[in-house]
Amino acid sequence: MASAARSDVGRPTKRAKHNHDVDFLKHFSVEGRSRQYPSLRKIICQFSGADNVVPMHGGLPPSDSFPLSSMLLRLRNGQSVDIVDDKKVASAQQYCTTVQGYPALHTWCERHMKAMHSPPGQHEVLLTNGSNHTFEMVCELLLDRGEYILTEEYTYPSVIESVIIPKGYKALGVKLDQAGILPDSLLEVIMEHKATGRRPPHVLYTVPTGQNPTGMVTALERKQKIYQICSEHDIVIIEDDPYYYLQYSLGTAEAQGLDGLGQTYLSMDVDGRVVRLDSFSKFLLPGMRLGWVTAHPDMLQKICFALHASTMGPCSYTQVMIHEVLEAWGDQGLQTHVKKMQTEYKKRAAIVQEAAEKQLSKYAEWTAPRAGMFLWLKLTQVDDSMDLFEELKAAKVVVVPGTIAHCGGPDPSRRCPFVRLSYATASIEELPVGINRLGDVLRKVSQKQSHVQEEADTKVTMATTMY
């Protein structure tokens, strides 16, 4: 049934304020403090679907002018999703006129979030255009030009080159290992920066599961220590977790699906300081550009304002389609799909791991992946993996030089021995071929270095003999 006009459009749900809630007014940037809900957008959303109201306020095309009368989706599992309901078909073709996204999908995301994370504090959900756009909005709301943001030393390259650098923020790199961010390093970076007298860093960006580029999975004990440090120093945590559903073991254990994926920063967020970014991209449909963000109501309200000013909300067609697929699957269908995805990535990771053990063990060090889609290699006989780029291109295998993923951004003077290998895109048959080609290049480099060293040793011996 259509809802009555809402007077609370753009406002978070009213809840009791906890004494330990983060005061976001202390964190908002100049833009964040001034960001308000666009007036016209507010009126349109306020009266969307209202009973007995003649809608002469919005420039929304009439639904009977839309070209689609139904949508039929055929799924890989043999199911068909036939969308024939007039309201759903119309909603898919109209502007998104609801504050938090397509209501049915928003309800699904909210229920799913609570089932997966059970956050202890105040948190609400907003549908977004995906994590990249959401990260950019969150940064704009929290950081002014020239301010510092804490990140892993090696991190998702796009956030550095597409957001942090062009917007004038400065990344403070924190060291990490295969169990995640090192708490001592985080604390050291914070204290060193405080000692300069500048405003302390108040935002941490982290990819805790199947991290891009290192593939690391942050251990629970690490998360607890990092959260405690952030709480003590009043730091907002941006938890970007697109690979959360792509966890697996290279052993014989069956895929776990949605069960036992581990505690998240959101699940321990008693302060309301976590802004969690989730995405349908990695476990469902990357081309749909759809995700959801979970945050404290005060923060979520500002993200909502920014989202509707920027894109007028996520794509309606995408929202309706994804909801209908999830509805057709039900909880068990989604569980089956996630298990299938985990099994696929586990298979790919195992193939790459086996090939690497055969071809790369003399030339690189790595940790077997447990999540995501990347293998992070430290080359033991090469100072800078960028030096190999042309040789790898000639060998017809492409990898990502580690320096590209450094939080400091591109720097030709930086020597970096790491490379990131993806096992997501190449076919199953191509994966060992790619590892073999990489191994051939590293073997030739090693032989060349040995030859150069032998010549140098010979010259030293001859010189010693002469004198």
Short mmCIF file of C-alpha atoms in Angstrom, two decimals:
data_model
loop_
_atom_site.label_atom_id
_atom_site.label_comp_id
_atom_site.label_asym_id
_atom_site.label_seq_id
_atom_site.Cartn_x
_atom_site.Cartn_y
_atom_site.Cartn_z
CA MET A 1 0.00 0.00 0.00
CA ALA A 2 1.27 3.49 -0.81
CA SER A 3 2.75 5.35 2.11
CA ALA A 4 1.64 8.68 3.45
CA ALA A 5 3.83 11.73 2.93
CA ARG A 6 6.88 11.51 5.17
CA SER A 7 8.17 14.48 7.13
CA ASP A 8 11.37 12.67 8.19
CA VAL A 9 12.89 12.40 4.72
CA GLY A 10 16.67 12.55 4.90
CA ARG A 11 16.75 12.15 8.67
CA PRO A 12 18.13 9.13 10.52
CA THR A 13 15.84 7.01 12.60
CA LYS A 14 15.37 8.53 16.06
CA ARG A 15 17.17 6.44 18.65
CA ALA A 16 18.55 6.93 22.11
CA LYS A 17 22.02 8.45 22.02
CA HIS A 18 24.70 6.35 23.69
CA ASN A 19 27.27 8.13 25.85
CA HIS A 20 30.09 6.51 23.89
CA ASP A 21 28.77 7.31 20.40
CA VAL A 22 31.24 9.02 18.11
CA ASP A 23 30.66 12.77 17.78
CA PHE A 24 30.77 13.09 14.01
CA LEU A 25 30.60 16.88 14.21
CA LYS A 26 34.24 16.67 15.29
CA HIS A 27 35.06 14.55 12.25
CA PHE A 28 33.13 16.19 9.43
CA SER A 29 35.03 18.24 6.88
CA VAL A 30 33.90 21.68 5.76
CA GLU A 31 31.87 19.97 3.04
CA GLY A 32 30.52 17.41 5.49
CA ARG A 33 29.27 20.05 7.89
CA SER A 34 27.61 22.07 5.13
CA ARG A 35 26.13 19.13 3.21
CA GLN A 36 22.32 19.16 3.41
CA TYR A 37 19.58 17.27 1.63
CA PRO A 38 18.80 18.95 -1.73
CA SER A 39 15.49 20.79 -1.32
CA LEU A 40 13.86 19.63 -4.55
CA ARG A 41 15.02 16.07 -3.99
CA LYS A 42 13.60 16.21 -0.47
CA ILE A 43 10.15 17.23 -1.72
CA ILE A 44 10.16 14.52 -4.40
CA CYS A 45 11.14 11.77 -1.95
CA GLN A 46 8.80 13.05 0.75
CA PHE A 47 5.72 12.60 -1.42
CA SER A 48 6.85 9.55 -3.40
CA GLY A 49 3.90 7.14 -3.49
CA ALA A 50 1.81 9.26 -1.10
CA ASP A 51 -1.94 8.53 -1.03
CA ASN A 52 -4.44 11.03 -2.45
CA VAL A 53 -1.77 13.52 -3.52
CA VAL A 54 -1.71 15.04 -7.00
CA PRO A 55 2.04 14.90 -7.86
CA MET A 56 2.71 18.17 -9.67
CA HIS A 57 6.06 18.77 -7.97
CA GLY A 58 8.56 16.49 -9.75
CA GLY A 59 9.81 16.13 -13.29
CA LEU A 60 9.35 12.37 -13.32
CA PRO A 61 8.31 10.95 -16.70
CA PRO A 62 4.90 9.14 -16.68
CA SER A 63 5.29 5.39 -16.25
CA ASP A 64 3.07 4.60 -19.24
CA SER A 65 5.72 6.19 -21.47
CA PHE A 66 8.37 3.64 -20.46
CA PRO A 67 9.27 1.05 -23.13
CA LEU A 68 9.47 -2.06 -20.92
CA SER A 69 6.33 -3.91 -19.88
CA SER A 70 8.08 -6.87 -18.26
CA MET A 71 11.53 -8.33 -17.61
CA LEU A 72 12.54 -11.97 -17.90
CA LEU A 73 15.80 -13.17 -16.35
CA ARG A 74 17.15 -16.67 -16.89
CA LEU A 75 19.57 -17.79 -14.19
CA ARG A 76 22.42 -20.26 -14.50
CA ASN A 77 20.77 -22.62 -12.02
CA GLY A 78 17.85 -23.07 -14.41
CA GLN A 79 15.49 -20.69 -12.63
CA SER A 80 13.59 -17.97 -14.46
CA VAL A 81 12.67 -14.67 -12.86
CA ASP A 82 9.71 -13.12 -14.65
CA ILE A 83 9.06 -9.56 -13.51
CA VAL A 84 5.54 -8.65 -14.65
CA ASP A 85 4.19 -6.66 -11.72
CA ASP A 86 3.35 -3.21 -13.11
CA LYS A 87 4.69 -1.34 -10.05
CA LYS A 88 7.99 -3.23 -10.07
CA VAL A 89 8.47 -2.75 -13.80
CA ALA A 90 7.67 0.94 -13.49
CA SER A 91 9.99 1.35 -10.49
CA ALA A 92 12.82 -0.24 -12.46
CA GLN A 93 12.50 2.43 -15.16
CA GLN A 94 11.85 5.48 -12.96
CA TYR A 95 14.23 7.69 -11.01
CA CYS A 96 15.05 6.35 -7.56
CA THR A 97 12.64 8.42 -5.46
CA THR A 98 13.15 6.79 -2.07
CA VAL A 99 15.76 8.07 0.34
CA GLN A 100 17.55 4.83 1.24
CA GLY A 101 17.01 2.98 -2.03
CA TYR A 102 14.43 0.60 -3.51
CA PRO A 103 12.44 -0.32 -0.37
CA ALA A 104 12.30 -4.07 -0.92
CA LEU A 105 16.05 -4.32 -1.54
CA HIS A 106 16.82 -1.95 1.33
CA THR A 107 14.83 -4.21 3.65
CA TRP A 108 16.80 -7.21 2.36
CA CYS A 109 20.15 -5.45 2.94
CA GLU A 110 19.18 -4.35 6.43
CA ARG A 111 18.06 -7.85 7.40
CA HIS A 112 21.16 -9.38 5.83
CA MET A 113 23.46 -6.91 7.60
CA LYS A 114 21.98 -7.73 10.99
CA ALA A 115 22.15 -11.48 10.34
CA MET A 116 25.80 -11.35 9.22
CA HIS A 117 27.23 -8.82 11.67
CA SER A 118 24.82 -8.17 14.57
CA PRO A 119 26.38 -4.78 15.30
CA PRO A 120 26.06 -3.70 18.94
CA GLY A 121 25.72 0.03 18.31
CA GLN A 122 23.47 2.30 16.28
CA HIS A 123 23.71 1.48 12.58
CA GLU A 124 21.58 2.00 9.50
CA VAL A 125 21.85 0.94 5.86
CA LEU A 126 21.84 2.91 2.61
CA LEU A 127 21.95 1.49 -0.92
CA THR A 128 24.80 2.96 -2.97
CA ASN A 129 26.34 2.98 -6.45
CA GLY A 130 29.13 0.70 -5.23
CA SER A 131 32.09 0.97 -2.88
CA ASN A 132 34.36 3.17 -5.01
CA HIS A 133 31.82 5.97 -5.19
CA THR A 134 30.89 5.51 -1.53
CA PHE A 135 34.53 5.72 -0.44
CA GLU A 136 34.90 8.97 -2.36
CA MET A 137 31.80 10.43 -0.71
CA VAL A 138 32.87 9.33 2.78
CA CYS A 139 36.29 10.94 2.29
CA GLU A 140 34.71 14.18 1.10
CA LEU A 141 32.51 14.23 4.19
CA LEU A 142 35.35 13.52 6.64
CA LEU A 143 38.51 15.03 5.16
CA ASP A 144 39.57 18.48 4.08
CA ARG A 145 42.28 19.00 1.50
CA GLY A 146 45.70 18.48 3.07
CA GLU A 147 44.46 16.16 5.82
CA TYR A 148 45.88 12.72 6.45
CA ILE A 149 44.19 9.33 6.13
CA LEU A 150 45.61 6.10 7.57
CA THR A 151 45.82 3.20 5.11
CA GLU A 152 47.60 -0.10 4.80
CA GLU A 153 51.11 0.42 3.39
CA TYR A 154 50.01 -1.41 0.27
CA THR A 155 46.37 -0.84 -0.59
CA TYR A 156 43.75 -0.75 -3.34
CA PRO A 157 45.46 1.36 -6.05
CA SER A 158 42.29 3.10 -7.25
CA VAL A 159 41.57 4.77 -3.91
CA ILE A 160 45.06 6.28 -3.94
CA GLU A 161 45.21 7.52 -7.53
CA SER A 162 41.50 8.24 -8.06
CA VAL A 163 40.55 9.75 -4.70
CA ILE A 164 43.31 10.41 -2.17
CA ILE A 165 45.90 12.08 -4.40
CA PRO A 166 43.64 14.18 -6.67
CA LYS A 167 41.57 15.43 -3.74
CA GLY A 168 44.67 16.54 -1.87
CA TYR A 169 44.54 14.06 1.00
CA LYS A 170 47.74 12.44 2.24
CA ALA A 171 48.06 8.76 3.04
CA LEU A 172 49.90 7.56 6.14
CA GLY A 173 50.99 3.99 5.48
CA VAL A 174 50.69 1.37 8.21
CA LYS A 175 52.70 -1.84 7.96
CA LEU A 176 50.89 -5.15 7.62
CA ASP A 177 51.57 -8.86 7.38
CA GLN A 178 49.39 -11.81 6.45
CA ALA A 179 47.39 -11.40 9.68
CA GLY A 180 46.54 -7.80 8.82
CA ILE A 181 47.54 -4.36 10.01
CA LEU A 182 50.25 -4.43 12.69
CA PRO A 183 48.78 -2.69 15.76
CA ASP A 184 52.20 -1.47 16.91
CA SER A 185 52.79 0.13 13.54
CA LEU A 186 49.37 1.79 13.61
CA LEU A 187 50.04 3.23 17.04
CA GLU A 188 53.54 4.35 16.04
CA VAL A 189 52.24 6.20 12.97
CA ILE A 190 49.52 7.90 15.03
CA MET A 191 51.91 9.02 17.76
CA GLU A 192 54.57 10.21 15.33
CA HIS A 193 52.02 12.32 13.51
CA LYS A 194 50.64 13.73 16.75
CA ALA A 195 54.15 14.76 17.74
CA THR A 196 54.30 17.10 14.74
CA GLY A 197 51.57 19.26 16.25
CA ARG A 198 49.26 18.82 13.28
CA ARG A 199 45.69 17.54 13.55
CA PRO A 200 45.92 13.83 14.41
CA PRO A 201 44.75 11.40 11.72
CA HIS A 202 41.10 10.60 12.37
CA VAL A 203 40.22 8.21 9.52
CA LEU A 204 41.53 4.68 8.83
CA TYR A 205 40.82 2.95 5.51
CA THR A 206 41.23 -0.83 5.52
CA VAL A 207 40.37 -3.83 3.35
CA PRO A 208 40.36 -6.58 6.00
CA THR A 209 39.48 -9.70 3.98
CA GLY A 210 41.36 -10.93 0.90
CA GLN A 211 43.02 -7.52 0.92
CA ASN A 212 43.80 -5.89 -2.38
CA PRO A 213 46.68 -6.30 -3.24
CA THR A 214 48.17 -8.62 -0.59
CA GLY A 215 45.32 -11.12 -0.15
CA MET A 216 45.74 -10.98 3.63
CA VAL A 217 42.90 -11.74 6.05
CA THR A 218 42.92 -9.69 9.25
CA ALA A 219 42.84 -11.96 12.30
CA LEU A 220 40.16 -11.38 14.94
CA GLU A 221 42.73 -10.54 17.62
CA ARG A 222 44.22 -7.91 15.32
CA LYS A 223 40.81 -6.40 14.64
CA GLN A 224 40.11 -6.15 18.34
CA LYS A 225 43.42 -4.39 18.99
CA ILE A 226 43.00 -2.06 16.02
CA TYR A 227 39.47 -1.18 17.05
CA GLN A 228 40.68 -0.44 20.57
CA ILE A 229 43.42 1.86 19.25
CA CYS A 230 40.93 3.65 17.00
CA SER A 231 38.53 4.04 19.90
CA GLU A 232 41.23 5.47 22.16
CA HIS A 233 42.36 7.94 19.50
CA ASP A 234 38.89 8.69 18.10
CA ILE A 235 39.52 7.37 14.60
CA VAL A 236 36.71 6.53 12.16
CA ILE A 237 37.22 3.14 10.48
CA ILE A 238 36.24 2.75 6.82
CA GLU A 239 35.84 -1.01 6.50
CA ASP A 240 35.87 -1.79 2.77
CA ASP A 241 35.11 -5.51 2.61
CA PRO A 242 34.17 -6.61 -0.95
CA TYR A 243 35.91 -9.99 -0.63
CA TYR A 244 34.21 -10.92 2.65
CA TYR A 245 32.06 -13.53 0.90
CA LEU A 246 35.02 -14.96 -1.03
CA GLN A 247 36.71 -16.79 1.85
CA TYR A 248 37.96 -20.36 1.47
CA SER A 249 40.56 -22.86 2.61
CA LEU A 250 42.98 -24.60 0.26
CA GLY A 251 42.48 -27.79 2.27
CA THR A 252 39.73 -30.37 1.84
CA ALA A 253 37.08 -28.47 3.80
CA GLU A 254 33.86 -27.72 1.96
CA ALA A 255 32.87 -24.17 1.10
CA GLN A 256 31.35 -22.46 4.14
CA GLY A 257 28.92 -20.21 2.34
CA LEU A 258 27.61 -17.48 4.62
CA ASP A 259 28.39 -19.39 7.80
CA GLY A 260 31.38 -18.60 9.98
CA LEU A 261 32.91 -15.87 7.84
CA GLY A 262 34.26 -14.25 10.97
CA GLN A 263 33.71 -11.12 12.99
CA THR A 264 33.99 -7.78 11.24
CA TYR A 265 34.84 -4.34 12.58
CA LEU A 266 31.12 -3.61 12.27
CA SER A 267 30.26 -6.55 14.50
CA MET A 268 32.33 -5.07 17.35
CA ASP A 269 31.40 -1.43 16.76
CA VAL A 270 30.07 -0.25 20.13
CA ASP A 271 31.07 3.36 19.36
CA GLY A 272 29.41 3.79 15.96
CA ARG A 273 32.82 4.63 14.42
CA VAL A 274 32.76 2.03 11.64
CA VAL A 275 31.59 2.90 8.14
CA ARG A 276 31.26 -0.47 6.42
CA LEU A 277 31.21 -0.70 2.63
CA ASP A 278 29.61 -3.80 1.10
CA SER A 279 29.22 -4.57 -2.57
CA PHE A 280 27.27 -6.91 -4.82
CA SER A 281 30.18 -6.69 -7.27
CA LYS A 282 32.41 -9.51 -6.09
CA PHE A 283 29.81 -12.14 -5.20
CA LEU A 284 27.02 -11.28 -7.63
CA LEU A 285 27.15 -8.81 -10.54
CA PRO A 286 30.02 -6.30 -10.89
CA GLY A 287 28.45 -4.64 -13.91
CA MET A 288 25.41 -3.56 -11.90
CA ARG A 289 27.46 -1.07 -9.82
CA LEU A 290 25.43 -1.55 -6.65
CA GLY A 291 26.31 -1.90 -2.99
CA TRP A 292 25.30 -0.80 0.46
CA VAL A 293 26.90 1.15 3.27
CA THR A 294 26.27 0.63 6.99
CA ALA A 295 27.06 3.41 9.45
CA HIS A 296 25.95 5.39 12.47
CA PRO A 297 22.79 7.41 11.66
CA ASP A 298 24.62 10.74 11.88
CA MET A 299 27.17 9.60 9.31
CA LEU A 300 24.66 7.80 7.14
CA GLN A 301 22.52 10.90 6.88
CA LYS A 302 25.41 12.86 5.38
CA ILE A 303 26.26 10.03 2.97
CA CYS A 304 22.60 10.03 1.92
CA PHE A 305 22.74 13.79 1.26
CA ALA A 306 25.91 13.40 -0.81
CA LEU A 307 24.58 10.41 -2.74
CA HIS A 308 21.35 12.11 -3.79
CA ALA A 309 23.19 15.28 -4.75
CA SER A 310 25.69 13.28 -6.81
CA THR A 311 23.73 10.56 -8.61
CA MET A 312 20.14 10.90 -7.33
CA GLY A 313 20.55 7.43 -5.83
CA PRO A 314 21.51 4.04 -7.29
CA CYS A 315 20.17 2.75 -10.61
CA SER A 316 16.53 1.72 -10.18
CA TYR A 317 16.71 -1.03 -12.81
CA THR A 318 19.69 -2.59 -11.05
CA GLN A 319 18.01 -2.46 -7.65
CA VAL A 320 14.78 -4.08 -8.82
CA MET A 321 16.57 -6.77 -10.80
CA ILE A 322 18.94 -7.76 -7.99
CA HIS A 323 16.11 -7.84 -5.46
CA GLU A 324 14.03 -10.12 -7.67
CA VAL A 325 16.97 -12.51 -8.10
CA LEU A 326 17.59 -12.59 -4.33
CA GLU A 327 13.88 -13.06 -3.71
CA ALA A 328 13.71 -15.94 -6.18
CA TRP A 329 16.71 -17.61 -4.58
CA GLY A 330 15.72 -17.12 -0.98
CA ASP A 331 18.27 -17.58 1.79
CA GLN A 332 19.15 -21.11 0.71
CA GLY A 333 19.62 -20.08 -2.90
CA LEU A 334 22.00 -17.31 -1.91
CA GLN A 335 23.88 -19.75 0.33
CA THR A 336 24.24 -22.13 -2.62
CA HIS A 337 25.45 -19.34 -4.90
CA VAL A 338 28.04 -18.07 -2.41
CA LYS A 339 29.34 -21.61 -1.88
CA LYS A 340 29.67 -21.95 -5.65
CA MET A 341 31.67 -18.72 -5.83
CA GLN A 342 33.91 -19.80 -2.95
CA THR A 343 34.49 -23.19 -4.57
CA GLU A 344 35.42 -21.54 -7.87
CA TYR A 345 37.95 -19.19 -6.26
CA LYS A 346 39.34 -21.97 -4.10
CA LYS A 347 39.93 -24.05 -7.24
CA ARG A 348 41.65 -21.16 -8.99
CA ALA A 349 43.78 -20.32 -5.97
CA ALA A 350 44.86 -23.97 -5.64
CA ILE A 351 45.90 -24.11 -9.30
CA VAL A 352 47.98 -20.96 -8.96
CA GLN A 353 49.49 -22.14 -5.67
CA GLU A 354 50.53 -25.50 -7.17
CA ALA A 355 51.99 -23.89 -10.29
CA ALA A 356 53.84 -21.29 -8.20
CA GLU A 357 55.39 -23.96 -5.99
CA LYS A 358 56.76 -25.66 -9.11
CA GLN A 359 57.90 -22.59 -11.01
CA LEU A 360 58.52 -19.74 -8.58
CA SER A 361 59.81 -21.19 -5.31
CA LYS A 362 63.43 -20.29 -6.15
CA TYR A 363 62.56 -16.75 -7.10
CA ALA A 364 59.76 -15.57 -4.80
CA GLU A 365 58.13 -15.82 -1.39
CA TRP A 366 54.39 -15.77 -0.70
CA THR A 367 51.61 -16.93 1.57
CA ALA A 368 48.89 -19.20 0.20
CA PRO A 369 45.67 -17.17 -0.28
CA ARG A 370 42.60 -17.74 1.91
CA ALA A 371 40.26 -15.16 0.44
CA GLY A 372 39.75 -12.86 -2.50
CA MET A 373 41.44 -13.16 -5.87
CA PHE A 374 45.09 -12.16 -5.47
CA LEU A 375 48.46 -13.80 -4.82
CA TRP A 376 51.08 -11.37 -3.46
CA LEU A 377 54.63 -12.32 -4.37
CA LYS A 378 57.86 -10.92 -2.96
CA LEU A 379 60.55 -11.45 -5.57
CA THR A 380 63.80 -12.54 -3.92
CA GLN A 381 66.20 -11.80 -6.77
CA VAL A 382 64.71 -8.58 -8.11
CA ASP A 383 64.86 -5.21 -6.35
CA ASP A 384 62.04 -3.63 -8.34
CA SER A 385 59.35 -5.62 -10.14
CA MET A 386 58.73 -2.65 -12.45
CA ASP A 387 62.06 -3.49 -14.11
CA LEU A 388 60.46 -6.71 -15.41
CA PHE A 389 57.43 -5.09 -17.01
CA GLU A 390 58.74 -5.04 -20.59
CA GLU A 391 60.09 -8.58 -20.35
CA LEU A 392 56.78 -9.83 -18.95
CA LYS A 393 54.92 -8.03 -21.71
CA ALA A 394 57.15 -9.73 -24.29
CA ALA A 395 56.42 -13.07 -22.60
CA LYS A 396 52.69 -12.28 -22.91
CA VAL A 397 51.83 -12.34 -19.23
CA VAL A 398 50.63 -9.26 -17.34
CA VAL A 399 50.93 -8.76 -13.58
CA VAL A 400 50.68 -5.66 -11.38
CA PRO A 401 53.98 -4.24 -10.10
CA GLY A 402 53.68 -3.78 -6.35
CA THR A 403 54.77 -0.15 -6.42
CA ILE A 404 51.45 0.77 -8.08
CA ALA A 405 49.66 -0.36 -4.91
CA HIS A 406 51.87 1.58 -2.50
CA CYS A 407 49.90 4.09 -0.44
CA GLY A 408 52.29 6.84 -1.51
CA GLY A 409 51.15 6.57 -5.10
CA PRO A 410 53.35 6.22 -8.20
CA ASP A 411 56.99 7.05 -7.52
CA PRO A 412 59.67 6.01 -10.06
CA SER A 413 62.35 6.26 -7.37
CA ARG A 414 60.68 3.67 -5.12
CA ARG A 415 62.19 0.19 -5.42
CA CYS A 416 59.57 -2.46 -4.78
CA PRO A 417 60.10 -6.23 -5.09
CA PHE A 418 56.39 -7.17 -4.91
CA VAL A 419 53.96 -8.20 -7.65
CA ARG A 420 50.23 -8.88 -7.51
CA LEU A 421 48.86 -11.83 -9.45
CA SER A 422 45.12 -12.12 -10.06
CA TYR A 423 43.60 -15.54 -10.59
CA ALA A 424 40.10 -14.18 -11.21
CA THR A 425 40.06 -13.31 -14.90
CA ALA A 426 42.23 -15.81 -16.77
CA SER A 427 40.68 -19.16 -17.62
CA ILE A 428 41.47 -22.25 -15.56
CA GLU A 429 43.65 -23.48 -18.43
CA GLU A 430 45.52 -20.19 -18.72
CA LEU A 431 46.45 -19.84 -15.04
CA PRO A 432 49.37 -22.34 -14.98
CA VAL A 433 50.51 -21.01 -18.37
CA GLY A 434 50.74 -17.53 -16.91
CA ILE A 435 52.72 -18.77 -13.89
CA ASN A 436 55.07 -20.68 -16.22
CA ARG A 437 55.69 -17.56 -18.28
CA LEU A 438 56.40 -15.53 -15.16
CA GLY A 439 58.74 -18.28 -13.98
CA ASP A 440 60.59 -18.26 -17.32
CA VAL A 441 61.19 -14.51 -17.06
CA LEU A 442 62.42 -14.79 -13.46
CA ARG A 443 64.65 -17.71 -14.41
CA LYS A 444 66.27 -15.73 -17.22
CA VAL A 445 66.77 -12.75 -14.92
CA SER A 446 68.39 -15.02 -12.32
CA GLN A 447 70.68 -16.59 -14.92
CA LYS A 448 71.66 -13.17 -16.21
CA GLN A 449 72.44 -11.97 -12.70
CA SER A 450 74.51 -15.10 -12.05
CA HIS A 451 76.46 -14.52 -15.27
CA VAL A 452 77.11 -10.88 -14.35
CA GLN A 453 78.23 -11.94 -10.86
CA GLU A 454 80.55 -14.61 -12.30
CA GLU A 455 82.16 -12.02 -14.57
CA ALA A 456 82.59 -9.64 -11.63
CA ASP A 457 84.12 -12.40 -9.49
CA THR A 458 86.48 -13.33 -12.32
CA LYS A 459 87.68 -9.74 -12.64
CA VAL A 460 88.28 -9.55 -8.89
CA THR A 461 90.23 -12.82 -8.97
CA MET A 462 92.36 -11.64 -11.90
CA ALA A 463 93.06 -8.33 -10.19
CA THR A 464 94.06 -10.11 -6.98
CA THR A 465 96.38 -12.47 -8.88
CA MET A 466 98.08 -9.58 -10.65
CA TYR A 467 98.93 -7.91 -7.36
#
